[in-house]
Amino acid sequence: MARHLLVLGGTTEARALAAALAGSPLRVTSSLAGRVAEPRLPAGEVRIGGFGGPDGLAAWLRAERVEAVVDATHPFAAAISGNAGLAAAATGVPLLALRRPGWTAVAGDRWHPVADLDAAAAALPALGRRVFLTTGRQGIGAFAHLDGLHFLARSVDRPEPPMPADLDVLLDRGPFNLDGERALLREHRIDVLVTKDSGGAATAPKLTAARELGLPVVVVQRPAPPAGVPVAESVPTALAWLGARGFGGPGDDIR
């Protein structure tokens, strides 16, 4: 029977990991939450939908004889990451968090780090009146109570209430380029950007465009992975971790 690996998440890194393992003797199952109507599917076996909390995930790991889990969910998917940590501890299945590095401010950036979306909403009135909101459709409700501000929200799928009264929605999916982000900010006369520290190159051009225009950027800080879970910042490092556990070639230590 092939050794079974569960990859949690539909991120760029999750798809790249599944692609790297395609054609190997492993059984690789990628699990997607099902929150995006038309997700980009990874290579190999795909499961869509929740597990029913940590107990449900633990039961699935046992039933499917999973021997390792890579949590490659979005850096802000704290609930599933927490469930994965609890399920791995309950079953003794090795768990790795695959997290792309966060963004780093450079000279010229006007970043305002905040702890969460509520803090981002509280900071906005003092920073601008025309807001480019790039925190995902599920977080838009945190800004619904703000009056006197115009919001442009970009998301893959249309958000649902509650939403700000003065809101335009742009349905789009990255990767985005710098010329497009410059034009978008100018066209909509944006004077403040709100983003999560998702990291990665696909959505980073908005930060460069905001820097060039001298715009303030409210940056929601990412949650930490569950305590005690090793972290890989790249797919090659994740493959090395798997290799060290007999899922491939010789591996390197996870930092």
mmCIF file with all atom_site columns, C-alpha atoms in Angstrom, residues 5 7 11-28 30 41-45 70 98 234-240 242-243 247-249:
data_model
loop_
_atom_site.group_PDB
_atom_site.id
_atom_site.type_symbol
_atom_site.label_atom_id
_atom_site.label_alt_id
_atom_site.label_comp_id
_atom_site.label_asym_id
_atom_site.label_entity_id
_atom_site.label_seq_id
_atom_site.pdbx_PDB_ins_code
_atom_site.Cartn_x
_atom_site.Cartn_y
_atom_site.Cartn_z
_atom_site.occupancy
_atom_site.B_iso_or_equiv
_atom_site.pdbx_formal_charge
_atom_site.auth_seq_id
_atom_site.auth_comp_id
_atom_site.auth_asym_id
_atom_site.auth_atom_id
_atom_site.pdbx_PDB_model_num
ATOM 1  C CA . LEU A 1 5   ? 0.398  12.199 2.533   1.00 0.00 ? 5   LEU A CA 1
ATOM 2  C CA . VAL A 1 7   ? -1.676 18.336 1.927   1.00 0.00 ? 7   VAL A CA 1
ATOM 3  C CA . THR A 1 11  ? -2.376 27.917 -2.011  1.00 0.00 ? 11  THR A CA 1
ATOM 4  C CA . THR A 1 12  ? 0.310  28.319 -4.655  1.00 0.00 ? 12  THR A CA 1
ATOM 5  C CA . GLU A 1 13  ? 2.679  26.399 -2.389  1.00 0.00 ? 13  GLU A CA 1
ATOM 6  C CA . ALA A 1 14  ? 0.183  23.563 -1.852  1.00 0.00 ? 14  ALA A CA 1
ATOM 7  C CA . ARG A 1 15  ? -0.305 23.149 -5.596  1.00 0.00 ? 15  ARG A CA 1
ATOM 8  C CA . ALA A 1 16  ? 3.441  23.263 -6.209  1.00 0.00 ? 16  ALA A CA 1
ATOM 9  C CA . LEU A 1 17  ? 4.033  20.578 -3.580  1.00 0.00 ? 17  LEU A CA 1
ATOM 10 C CA . ALA A 1 18  ? 1.355  18.328 -5.082  1.00 0.00 ? 18  ALA A CA 1
ATOM 11 C CA . ALA A 1 19  ? 2.835  18.866 -8.555  1.00 0.00 ? 19  ALA A CA 1
ATOM 12 C CA . ALA A 1 20  ? 6.335  18.028 -7.319  1.00 0.00 ? 20  ALA A CA 1
ATOM 13 C CA . LEU A 1 21  ? 5.045  14.728 -5.911  1.00 0.00 ? 21  LEU A CA 1
ATOM 14 C CA . ALA A 1 22  ? 2.908  13.822 -8.922  1.00 0.00 ? 22  ALA A CA 1
ATOM 15 C CA . GLY A 1 23  ? 4.063  10.563 -10.462 1.00 0.00 ? 23  GLY A CA 1
ATOM 16 C CA . SER A 1 24  ? 5.803  9.458  -7.267  1.00 0.00 ? 24  SER A CA 1
ATOM 17 C CA . PRO A 1 25  ? 4.842  6.186  -5.554  1.00 0.00 ? 25  PRO A CA 1
ATOM 18 C CA . LEU A 1 26  ? 3.135  8.191  -2.807  1.00 0.00 ? 26  LEU A CA 1
ATOM 19 C CA . ARG A 1 27  ? -0.586 8.642  -2.440  1.00 0.00 ? 27  ARG A CA 1
ATOM 20 C CA . VAL A 1 28  ? -1.047 12.405 -2.136  1.00 0.00 ? 28  VAL A CA 1
ATOM 21 C CA . SER A 1 30  ? -4.900 17.626 -1.364  1.00 0.00 ? 30  SER A CA 1
ATOM 22 C CA . LEU A 1 41  ? -7.181 22.319 -8.478  1.00 0.00 ? 41  LEU A CA 1
ATOM 23 C CA . PRO A 1 42  ? -3.824 20.732 -7.622  1.00 0.00 ? 42  PRO A CA 1
ATOM 24 C CA . ALA A 1 43  ? -2.421 17.640 -9.292  1.00 0.00 ? 43  ALA A CA 1
ATOM 25 C CA . GLY A 1 44  ? -3.524 14.276 -7.985  1.00 0.00 ? 44  GLY A CA 1
ATOM 26 C CA . GLU A 1 45  ? -6.293 13.278 -5.605  1.00 0.00 ? 45  GLU A CA 1
ATOM 27 C CA . VAL A 1 70  ? 1.660  19.266 5.349   1.00 0.00 ? 70  VAL A CA 1
ATOM 28 C CA . LEU A 1 98  ? 4.429  25.221 4.839   1.00 0.00 ? 98  LEU A CA 1
ATOM 29 C CA . SER A 1 234 ? 9.512  26.844 0.605   1.00 0.00 ? 234 SER A CA 1
ATOM 30 C CA . VAL A 1 235 ? 8.424  23.757 -1.274  1.00 0.00 ? 235 VAL A CA 1
ATOM 31 C CA . PRO A 1 236 ? 12.019 22.403 -1.546  1.00 0.00 ? 236 PRO A CA 1
ATOM 32 C CA . THR A 1 237 ? 12.363 22.620 2.233   1.00 0.00 ? 237 THR A CA 1
ATOM 33 C CA . ALA A 1 238 ? 9.041  20.815 2.656   1.00 0.00 ? 238 ALA A CA 1
ATOM 34 C CA . LEU A 1 239 ? 10.250 18.099 0.276   1.00 0.00 ? 239 LEU A CA 1
ATOM 35 C CA . ALA A 1 240 ? 13.434 17.782 2.348   1.00 0.00 ? 240 ALA A CA 1
ATOM 36 C CA . LEU A 1 242 ? 9.348  14.614 3.785   1.00 0.00 ? 242 LEU A CA 1
ATOM 37 C CA . GLY A 1 243 ? 12.520 12.992 2.524   1.00 0.00 ? 243 GLY A CA 1
ATOM 38 C CA . PHE A 1 247 ? 8.889  10.053 1.703   1.00 0.00 ? 247 PHE A CA 1
ATOM 39 C CA . GLY A 1 248 ? 11.723 10.706 -0.733  1.00 0.00 ? 248 GLY A CA 1
ATOM 40 C CA . GLY A 1 249 ? 15.437 11.391 -0.818  1.00 0.00 ? 249 GLY A CA 1
#
